[in-house]
Amino acid sequence: MNSRTLIRGGTVVSATGRSLADVLIDGETIAALLAPGQADAMGISDATVIDATDKYVVPGGVDVHTHMELPFGGTFASDTFETGTTAAAWGGVTTIVDFAVQRTGENVLDGLAEWHTKADGNCAVDYGFHQIIGGVDDESLKAMTYLVDNEGITSFKLFMAYPGVFYADDGQILRAMQNAGESGAIVMMHAENGIAIDVLVAQALARGETDPKYHAFTRPAEMEGEATNRAIQLAKVAGNVPLYIVHMSASEALEEVAEARHKGQNVFAETCPQYLYLSIEDQLAQPGFEGAKWVCSTPLRSKHEHHHRDLWKGLRMNELAVVSTDHCPFCMKDQKELGLGNFSAIPNGIGSVEHRMELLYQGVVTGELTLERWVETCSTTPARMFGLSGKGVIAPGADADILVWDPNGHTSIGFNKKHHMNMDHSAWEGFEVDGKVDTVLSRGTVVIQNDHYVGAKGHGKFVKRGLSGYLV
Ligand code: DUC
Ligand code: ZN
Ligand code: ZN
């Protein structure tokens, strides 16, 4: 069977530039980048041709923050690995890194085994795992080392929020960081002061403030900035251990990261589309219970406080290295509704895995980012940050994970428009963006073409990750 594919006539965009080139794929990997006309001169006639004239050819998206089937607030995130990775493919994403879960009191290796069972044989695109450490003790510290050395899991998420579920205190965080430092792993931090937040939540509920918008008012930006600073100091004391702040939403937190980076500390951060586009005023504070659709943590911020502006600037200046989604979908019916009359019982999360490439490309259109920076923050850097060698680049020998993007197309996002996530609503309803996913290849196999999903469950494979490519 012929296994060569030639993506012809497009503009190949990398993190560092763009050029007219054809991409020759042999089997699962990229064989060569060819100058226009070179394929004919070489007599390559046996390849299946994908016409990319007037289109961009970019590395498939890498979303390093998803939660398929996450148990949360008495329910489970509504995308399975099958539905969530299929939606990812629809959005030009060819690799996700999801979070295996150890909750307080559970065993780390059991949590990882459970995640393998959920994902194995079900994924449309490739996937890896980070490990949530929800209970730092001697056993879980030992497990962390084991996972790095043997299981291709080289990053660990800790929580300064959610006491009793995932929360780690400062002493536990320090111990986990010291451990990560010894094995070369990265610590990912949910940086919010959960103890103080729980006091504010109880006080709000006692005052009868139960609507979804109080979710944001009880998780002030200062509590994100403070926790970010504390995490940075702990990482420094642990020996300049690499620290990656997840789902950053607040200018206060960005300032802390920028300062630490300027002082030479190994601190990195990501933000998510919701923190670049959505706000308390326009979404979370919608009348009635509607705002529940946008309850996520960290929360949406006020559009009057410059967070959006600062985060876009942070992305340009590399103070924010990565855009992920924190994809954590819940339906309104039976799930978000658990918090009717009590915002603190609304499961936290927004579904976006399908739309990150589209939404961030809109930042290119509006002049917030260059095309190259779009590729860098959504694909190349997340792959490099989390040791996904062979992903995030279009180069000979790399996996043929490729998105052909049509800049002249248009995407209408919404529940009855473009929407393939397993949710009964879209948090992005009504978003109209320029550009369109044209064709998606996962390791050389076409998975999206002509507005159809042509992939297969089980095509996606678990990827054992190496240590971060940012650190020596
Ligand atoms: N934030 C969310 O919004 N959902 C899941 C976990 C998290 O940290
Ligand atoms: Zn988190
Ligand atoms: Zn998350």
Tab-separated table of N, CA, C and O in Angstrom, residues 37-130:
chain	number	residue	atom	x	y	z
A	37	GLY	N	8.120	22.657	-6.671
A	37	GLY	CA	8.620	22.069	-7.921
A	37	GLY	C	9.574	20.918	-7.716
A	37	GLY	O	9.803	20.095	-8.612
A	38	GLN	N	10.140	20.827	-6.515
A	38	GLN	CA	11.158	19.800	-6.275
A	38	GLN	C	10.572	18.386	-6.334
A	38	GLN	O	11.223	17.449	-6.799
A	39	ALA	N	9.336	18.240	-5.886
A	39	ALA	CA	8.716	16.908	-5.886
A	39	ALA	C	8.617	16.376	-7.316
A	39	ALA	O	8.915	15.206	-7.579
A	40	ASP	N	8.237	17.269	-8.244
A	40	ASP	CA	8.146	16.843	-9.645
A	40	ASP	C	9.540	16.522	-10.182
A	40	ASP	O	9.740	15.509	-10.859
A	41	ALA	N	10.490	17.395	-9.865
A	41	ALA	CA	11.857	17.174	-10.345
A	41	ALA	C	12.421	15.845	-9.842
A	41	ALA	O	13.195	15.177	-10.531
A	42	MET	N	11.981	15.452	-8.639
A	42	MET	CA	12.467	14.187	-8.056
A	42	MET	C	11.657	12.989	-8.557
A	42	MET	O	11.942	11.847	-8.198
A	43	GLY	N	10.619	13.279	-9.329
A	43	GLY	CA	9.789	12.194	-9.868
A	43	GLY	C	8.895	11.535	-8.836
A	43	GLY	O	8.562	10.357	-8.948
A	44	ILE	N	8.516	12.303	-7.828
A	44	ILE	CA	7.623	11.720	-6.812
A	44	ILE	C	6.203	11.706	-7.378
A	44	ILE	O	5.557	12.742	-7.520
A	45	SER	N	5.755	10.531	-7.737
A	45	SER	CA	4.432	10.445	-8.382
A	45	SER	C	3.512	9.462	-7.668
A	45	SER	O	2.344	9.334	-7.998
A	46	ASP	N	4.069	8.752	-6.686
A	46	ASP	CA	3.266	7.711	-6.038
A	46	ASP	C	2.537	8.217	-4.791
A	46	ASP	O	1.780	7.490	-4.178
A	47	ALA	N	2.760	9.476	-4.425
A	47	ALA	CA	2.201	9.966	-3.154
A	47	ALA	C	0.759	10.439	-3.317
A	47	ALA	O	0.389	10.977	-4.366
A	48	THR	N	-0.037	10.253	-2.262
A	48	THR	CA	-1.367	10.866	-2.212
A	48	THR	C	-1.172	12.361	-2.001
A	48	THR	O	-0.450	12.772	-1.085
A	49	VAL	N	-1.820	13.171	-2.841
A	49	VAL	CA	-1.577	14.619	-2.766
A	49	VAL	C	-2.699	15.319	-2.008
A	49	VAL	O	-3.885	15.062	-2.236
A	50	ILE	N	-2.313	16.175	-1.078
A	50	ILE	CA	-3.271	17.073	-0.412
A	50	ILE	C	-2.934	18.481	-0.893
A	50	ILE	O	-1.798	18.947	-0.702
A	51	ASP	N	-3.902	19.119	-1.509
A	51	ASP	CA	-3.655	20.455	-2.069
A	51	ASP	C	-3.779	21.510	-0.966
A	51	ASP	O	-4.851	21.671	-0.379
A	52	ALA	N	-2.688	22.200	-0.694
A	52	ALA	CA	-2.702	23.230	0.357
A	52	ALA	C	-2.473	24.623	-0.217
A	52	ALA	O	-2.055	25.539	0.504
A	53	THR	N	-2.788	24.788	-1.486
A	53	THR	CA	-2.602	26.099	-2.121
A	53	THR	C	-3.381	27.175	-1.354
A	53	THR	O	-4.544	26.966	-0.996
A	54	ASP	N	-2.728	28.292	-1.079
A	54	ASP	CA	-3.308	29.417	-0.331
A	54	ASP	C	-3.634	29.065	1.125
A	54	ASP	O	-4.421	29.752	1.783
A	55	LYS	N	-3.058	27.984	1.620
A	55	LYS	CA	-3.324	27.585	3.019
A	55	LYS	C	-2.013	27.539	3.804
A	55	LYS	O	-0.920	27.493	3.236
A	56	TYR	N	-2.167	27.573	5.119
A	56	TYR	CA	-1.012	27.417	5.995
A	56	TYR	C	-0.888	25.948	6.406
A	56	TYR	O	-1.898	25.296	6.698
A	57	VAL	N	0.331	25.475	6.438
A	57	VAL	CA	0.596	24.106	6.883
A	57	VAL	C	1.379	24.229	8.188
A	57	VAL	O	2.515	24.728	8.197
A	58	VAL	N	0.746	23.846	9.289
A	58	VAL	CA	1.348	24.093	10.611
A	58	VAL	C	1.374	22.795	11.416
A	58	VAL	O	0.598	21.875	11.144
A	59	PRO	N	2.263	22.729	12.404
A	59	PRO	CA	2.258	21.529	13.245
A	59	PRO	C	0.921	21.399	13.963
A	59	PRO	O	0.344	22.399	14.409
A	60	GLY	N	0.423	20.182	14.079
A	60	GLY	CA	-0.846	19.958	14.771
A	60	GLY	C	-0.796	20.548	16.174
A	60	GLY	O	0.263	20.582	16.817
A	61	GLY	N	-1.931	21.010	16.651
A	61	GLY	CA	-1.994	21.629	17.973
A	61	GLY	C	-1.644	20.642	19.082
A	61	GLY	O	-1.920	19.440	18.983
A	62	VAL	N	-1.027	21.169	20.118
A	62	VAL	CA	-0.664	20.365	21.296
A	62	VAL	C	-1.322	21.040	22.501
A	62	VAL	O	-0.941	22.150	22.887
A	63	ASP	N	-2.330	20.394	23.054
A	63	ASP	CA	-3.050	20.963	24.203
A	63	ASP	C	-2.615	20.199	25.454
A	63	ASP	O	-3.011	19.053	25.666
A	64	VAL	N	-1.802	20.864	26.267
A	64	VAL	CA	-1.187	20.170	27.412
A	64	VAL	C	-2.003	20.300	28.689
A	64	VAL	O	-1.480	20.057	29.787
A	65	HIS	N	-3.279	20.650	28.558
A	65	HIS	CA	-4.087	20.761	29.787
A	65	HIS	C	-5.536	20.400	29.484
A	65	HIS	O	-6.336	21.263	29.112
A	66	THR	N	-5.854	19.114	29.607
A	66	THR	CA	-7.244	18.668	29.430
A	66	THR	C	-7.641	17.757	30.585
A	66	THR	O	-6.791	17.169	31.261
A	67	HIS	N	-8.951	17.668	30.783
A	67	HIS	CA	-9.488	16.791	31.840
A	67	HIS	C	-10.641	15.972	31.278
A	67	HIS	O	-11.809	16.324	31.440
A	68	MET	N	-10.330	14.882	30.587
A	68	MET	CA	-11.402	13.988	30.144
A	68	MET	C	-11.860	13.151	31.349
A	68	MET	O	-11.034	12.619	32.097
A	69	GLU	N	-13.169	13.081	31.531
A	69	GLU	CA	-13.758	12.206	32.565
A	69	GLU	C	-13.273	12.532	33.976
A	69	GLU	O	-13.274	11.665	34.849
A	70	LEU	N	-12.867	13.781	34.202
A	70	LEU	CA	-12.373	14.144	35.537
A	70	LEU	C	-13.493	14.049	36.573
A	70	LEU	O	-14.556	14.641	36.387
A	71	PRO	N	-13.290	13.309	37.666
A	71	PRO	CA	-14.285	13.348	38.748
A	71	PRO	C	-14.198	14.686	39.468
A	71	PRO	O	-13.120	15.092	39.900
A	72	PHE	N	-15.288	15.410	39.535
A	72	PHE	CA	-15.257	16.737	40.146
A	72	PHE	C	-16.643	17.099	40.664
A	72	PHE	O	-17.630	17.006	39.923
A	73	GLY	N	-16.710	17.507	41.922
A	73	GLY	CA	-17.955	18.037	42.499
A	73	GLY	C	-19.132	17.079	42.380
A	73	GLY	O	-20.251	17.505	42.111
A	74	GLY	N	-18.869	15.781	42.531
A	74	GLY	CA	-19.965	14.809	42.518
A	74	GLY	C	-20.377	14.357	41.133
A	74	GLY	O	-21.390	13.666	40.969
A	75	THR	N	-19.600	14.701	40.117
A	75	THR	CA	-19.909	14.242	38.760
A	75	THR	C	-18.597	14.074	38.000
A	75	THR	O	-17.514	14.158	38.599
A	76	PHE	N	-18.694	13.799	36.701
A	76	PHE	CA	-17.490	13.587	35.893
A	76	PHE	C	-17.504	14.512	34.680
A	76	PHE	O	-18.557	14.693	34.064
A	77	ALA	N	-16.373	15.057	34.322
A	77	ALA	CA	-16.296	15.846	33.087
A	77	ALA	C	-16.913	15.035	31.954
A	77	ALA	O	-16.690	13.823	31.840
A	78	SER	N	-17.706	15.714	31.121
A	78	SER	CA	-18.619	14.988	30.230
A	78	SER	C	-17.977	14.420	28.974
A	78	SER	O	-18.582	13.606	28.281
A	79	ASP	N	-16.769	14.846	28.630
A	79	ASP	CA	-16.091	14.217	27.493
A	79	ASP	C	-15.338	12.982	27.955
A	79	ASP	O	-14.550	13.037	28.913
A	80	THR	N	-15.552	11.881	27.238
A	80	THR	CA	-14.707	10.710	27.414
A	80	THR	C	-13.440	10.938	26.593
A	80	THR	O	-13.344	11.905	25.824
A	81	PHE	N	-12.509	10.019	26.709
A	81	PHE	CA	-11.320	10.147	25.853
A	81	PHE	C	-11.708	10.027	24.386
A	81	PHE	O	-11.097	10.667	23.528
A	82	GLU	N	-12.737	9.258	24.089
A	82	GLU	CA	-13.160	9.136	22.684
A	82	GLU	C	-13.774	10.447	22.182
A	82	GLU	O	-13.341	10.998	21.160
A	83	THR	N	-14.767	10.968	22.906
A	83	THR	CA	-15.429	12.184	22.409
A	83	THR	C	-14.488	13.390	22.473
A	83	THR	O	-14.487	14.237	21.580
A	84	GLY	N	-13.694	13.454	23.528
A	84	GLY	CA	-12.825	14.625	23.710
A	84	GLY	C	-11.692	14.671	22.701
A	84	GLY	O	-11.354	15.744	22.182
A	85	THR	N	-11.102	13.508	22.396
A	85	THR	CA	-9.998	13.538	21.425
A	85	THR	C	-10.529	13.677	19.996
A	85	THR	O	-9.837	14.204	19.118
A	86	THR	N	-11.759	13.230	19.776
A	86	THR	CA	-12.360	13.452	18.453
A	86	THR	C	-12.637	14.945	18.262
A	86	THR	O	-12.344	15.520	17.200
A	87	ALA	N	-13.157	15.586	19.304
A	87	ALA	CA	-13.372	17.040	19.237
A	87	ALA	C	-12.038	17.765	19.064
A	87	ALA	O	-11.947	18.757	18.323
A	88	ALA	N	-11.013	17.252	19.722
A	88	ALA	CA	-9.673	17.848	19.566
A	88	ALA	C	-9.262	17.809	18.101
A	88	ALA	O	-8.801	18.808	17.532
A	89	ALA	N	-9.441	16.635	17.473
A	89	ALA	CA	-9.086	16.496	16.050
A	89	ALA	C	-9.849	17.515	15.208
A	89	ALA	O	-9.272	18.172	14.331
A	90	TRP	N	-11.132	17.689	15.496
A	90	TRP	CA	-11.935	18.673	14.768
A	90	TRP	C	-11.338	20.078	14.901
A	90	TRP	O	-11.562	20.946	14.054
A	91	GLY	N	-10.609	20.282	15.978
A	91	GLY	CA	-10.030	21.599	16.210
A	91	GLY	C	-8.573	21.697	15.816
A	91	GLY	O	-7.896	22.661	16.174
A	92	GLY	N	-8.064	20.690	15.100
A	92	GLY	CA	-6.677	20.763	14.646
A	92	GLY	C	-5.663	20.396	15.712
A	92	GLY	O	-4.471	20.674	15.577
A	93	VAL	N	-6.132	19.743	16.766
A	93	VAL	CA	-5.244	19.337	17.863
A	93	VAL	C	-4.882	17.864	17.679
A	93	VAL	O	-5.770	17.014	17.583
A	94	THR	N	-3.586	17.579	17.637
A	94	THR	CA	-3.161	16.208	17.371
A	94	THR	C	-2.510	15.532	18.577
A	94	THR	O	-2.187	14.354	18.509
A	95	THR	N	-2.325	16.285	19.641
A	95	THR	CA	-1.838	15.676	20.891
A	95	THR	C	-2.482	16.401	22.065
A	95	THR	O	-2.527	17.633	22.093
A	96	ILE	N	-2.971	15.619	23.031
A	96	ILE	CA	-3.391	16.218	24.296
A	96	ILE	C	-2.532	15.618	25.411
A	96	ILE	O	-2.030	14.501	25.292
A	97	VAL	N	-2.369	16.375	26.480
A	97	VAL	CA	-1.810	15.805	27.706
A	97	VAL	C	-2.858	16.015	28.793
A	97	VAL	O	-3.201	17.156	29.137
A	98	ASP	N	-3.417	14.910	29.257
A	98	ASP	CA	-4.480	14.916	30.252
A	98	ASP	C	-3.865	14.668	31.636
A	98	ASP	O	-2.679	14.375	31.756
A	99	PHE	N	-4.688	14.804	32.655
A	99	PHE	CA	-4.189	14.669	34.030
A	99	PHE	C	-4.722	13.402	34.682
A	99	PHE	O	-5.917	13.310	34.983
A	100	ALA	N	-3.837	12.418	34.906
A	100	ALA	CA	-4.212	11.283	35.753
A	100	ALA	C	-4.359	11.815	37.177
A	100	ALA	O	-3.644	12.741	37.567
A	101	VAL	N	-5.281	11.238	37.930
A	101	VAL	CA	-5.657	11.841	39.209
A	101	VAL	C	-5.335	10.941	40.402
A	101	VAL	O	-5.712	9.773	40.428
A	102	GLN	N	-4.627	11.513	41.369
A	102	GLN	CA	-4.603	10.948	42.715
A	102	GLN	C	-5.282	11.963	43.614
A	102	GLN	O	-4.811	13.085	43.765
A	103	ARG	N	-6.429	11.586	44.175
A	103	ARG	CA	-7.063	12.473	45.154
A	103	ARG	C	-6.503	12.153	46.533
A	103	ARG	O	-5.902	11.086	46.734
A	104	THR	N	-6.732	13.105	47.470
A	104	THR	CA	-6.268	12.920	48.841
A	104	THR	C	-6.735	11.548	49.344
A	104	THR	O	-7.904	11.204	49.205
A	105	GLY	N	-5.798	10.758	49.847
A	105	GLY	CA	-6.156	9.448	50.399
A	105	GLY	C	-6.071	8.314	49.391
A	105	GLY	O	-6.196	7.152	49.762
A	106	GLU	N	-5.856	8.627	48.114
A	106	GLU	CA	-5.768	7.566	47.108
A	106	GLU	C	-4.307	7.272	46.748
A	106	GLU	O	-3.406	8.035	47.085
A	107	ASN	N	-4.121	6.169	46.006
A	107	ASN	CA	-2.784	5.749	45.619
A	107	ASN	C	-2.441	6.273	44.217
A	107	ASN	O	-3.259	6.177	43.305
A	108	VAL	N	-1.245	6.819	44.065
A	108	VAL	CA	-0.853	7.439	42.792
A	108	VAL	C	-0.882	6.430	41.640
A	108	VAL	O	-1.435	6.694	40.564
A	109	LEU	N	-0.293	5.262	41.864
A	109	LEU	CA	-0.202	4.289	40.758
A	109	LEU	C	-1.577	3.764	40.368
A	109	LEU	O	-1.842	3.489	39.193
A	110	ASP	N	-2.485	3.657	41.354
A	110	ASP	CA	-3.874	3.258	41.033
A	110	ASP	C	-4.518	4.318	40.143
A	110	ASP	O	-5.229	4.002	39.184
A	111	GLY	N	-4.272	5.581	40.490
A	111	GLY	CA	-4.850	6.682	39.709
A	111	GLY	C	-4.355	6.641	38.276
A	111	GLY	O	-5.127	6.790	37.320
A	112	LEU	N	-3.056	6.399	38.108
A	112	LEU	CA	-2.493	6.338	36.756
A	112	LEU	C	-3.083	5.150	35.978
A	112	LEU	O	-3.469	5.286	34.807
A	113	ALA	N	-3.191	4.003	36.658
A	113	ALA	CA	-3.734	2.816	35.976
A	113	ALA	C	-5.171	3.092	35.517
A	113	ALA	O	-5.573	2.703	34.402
A	114	GLU	N	-5.916	3.789	36.350
A	114	GLU	CA	-7.304	4.113	35.983
A	114	GLU	C	-7.335	4.989	34.726
A	114	GLU	O	-8.164	4.794	33.827
A	115	TRP	N	-6.418	5.930	34.651
A	115	TRP	CA	-6.400	6.828	33.473
A	115	TRP	C	-6.021	6.072	32.205
A	115	TRP	O	-6.589	6.291	31.136
A	116	HIS	N	-5.074	5.130	32.342
A	116	HIS	CA	-4.730	4.314	31.163
A	116	HIS	C	-5.952	3.520	30.713
A	116	HIS	O	-6.224	3.405	29.512
A	117	THR	N	-6.699	2.994	31.656
A	117	THR	CA	-7.884	2.201	31.291
A	117	THR	C	-8.913	3.067	30.574
A	117	THR	O	-9.527	2.641	29.592
A	118	LYS	N	-9.089	4.300	31.046
A	118	LYS	CA	-10.064	5.189	30.399
A	118	LYS	C	-9.653	5.495	28.952
A	118	LYS	O	-10.495	5.574	28.059
A	119	ALA	N	-8.349	5.694	28.740
A	119	ALA	CA	-7.891	6.211	27.443
A	119	ALA	C	-7.528	5.129	26.433
A	119	ALA	O	-7.746	5.313	25.222
A	120	ASP	N	-7.018	4.022	26.916
A	120	ASP	CA	-6.451	3.005	26.031
A	120	ASP	C	-7.476	2.515	24.994
A	120	ASP	O	-8.566	2.068	25.342
A	121	GLY	N	-7.117	2.604	23.742
A	121	GLY	CA	-7.997	2.108	22.666
A	121	GLY	C	-9.143	3.031	22.317
A	121	GLY	O	-9.987	2.696	21.479
A	122	ASN	N	-9.209	4.187	22.947
A	122	ASN	CA	-10.365	5.076	22.736
A	122	ASN	C	-10.035	6.392	22.039
A	122	ASN	O	-10.946	7.134	21.677
A	123	CYS	N	-8.754	6.682	21.877
A	123	CYS	CA	-8.405	8.051	21.464
A	123	CYS	C	-8.258	8.200	19.947
A	123	CYS	O	-7.765	7.311	19.259
A	124	ALA	N	-8.665	9.358	19.477
A	124	ALA	CA	-8.570	9.690	18.052
A	124	ALA	C	-7.213	10.274	17.710
A	124	ALA	O	-6.776	10.201	16.556
A	125	VAL	N	-6.578	10.909	18.688
A	125	VAL	CA	-5.239	11.485	18.479
A	125	VAL	C	-4.359	11.083	19.662
A	125	VAL	O	-4.857	10.563	20.670
A	126	ASP	N	-3.069	11.350	19.539
A	126	ASP	CA	-2.123	10.905	20.566
A	126	ASP	C	-2.329	11.641	21.886
A	126	ASP	O	-2.833	12.775	21.916
A	127	TYR	N	-1.898	11.001	22.954
A	127	TYR	CA	-2.126	11.583	24.276
A	127	TYR	C	-1.005	11.174	25.224
A	127	TYR	O	-0.383	10.127	25.078
A	128	GLY	N	-0.762	12.038	26.195
A	128	GLY	CA	0.132	11.724	27.303
A	128	GLY	C	-0.576	12.074	28.594
A	128	GLY	O	-1.710	12.571	28.575
A	129	PHE	N	0.091	11.821	29.696
A	129	PHE	CA	-0.492	12.166	31.001
A	129	PHE	C	0.490	12.975	31.843
A	129	PHE	O	1.689	12.662	31.880
A	130	HIS	N	-0.037	13.967	32.541
A	130	HIS	CA	0.604	14.491	33.738
A	130	HIS	C	-0.016	13.705	34.893
A	130	HIS	O	-1.035	13.036	34.737
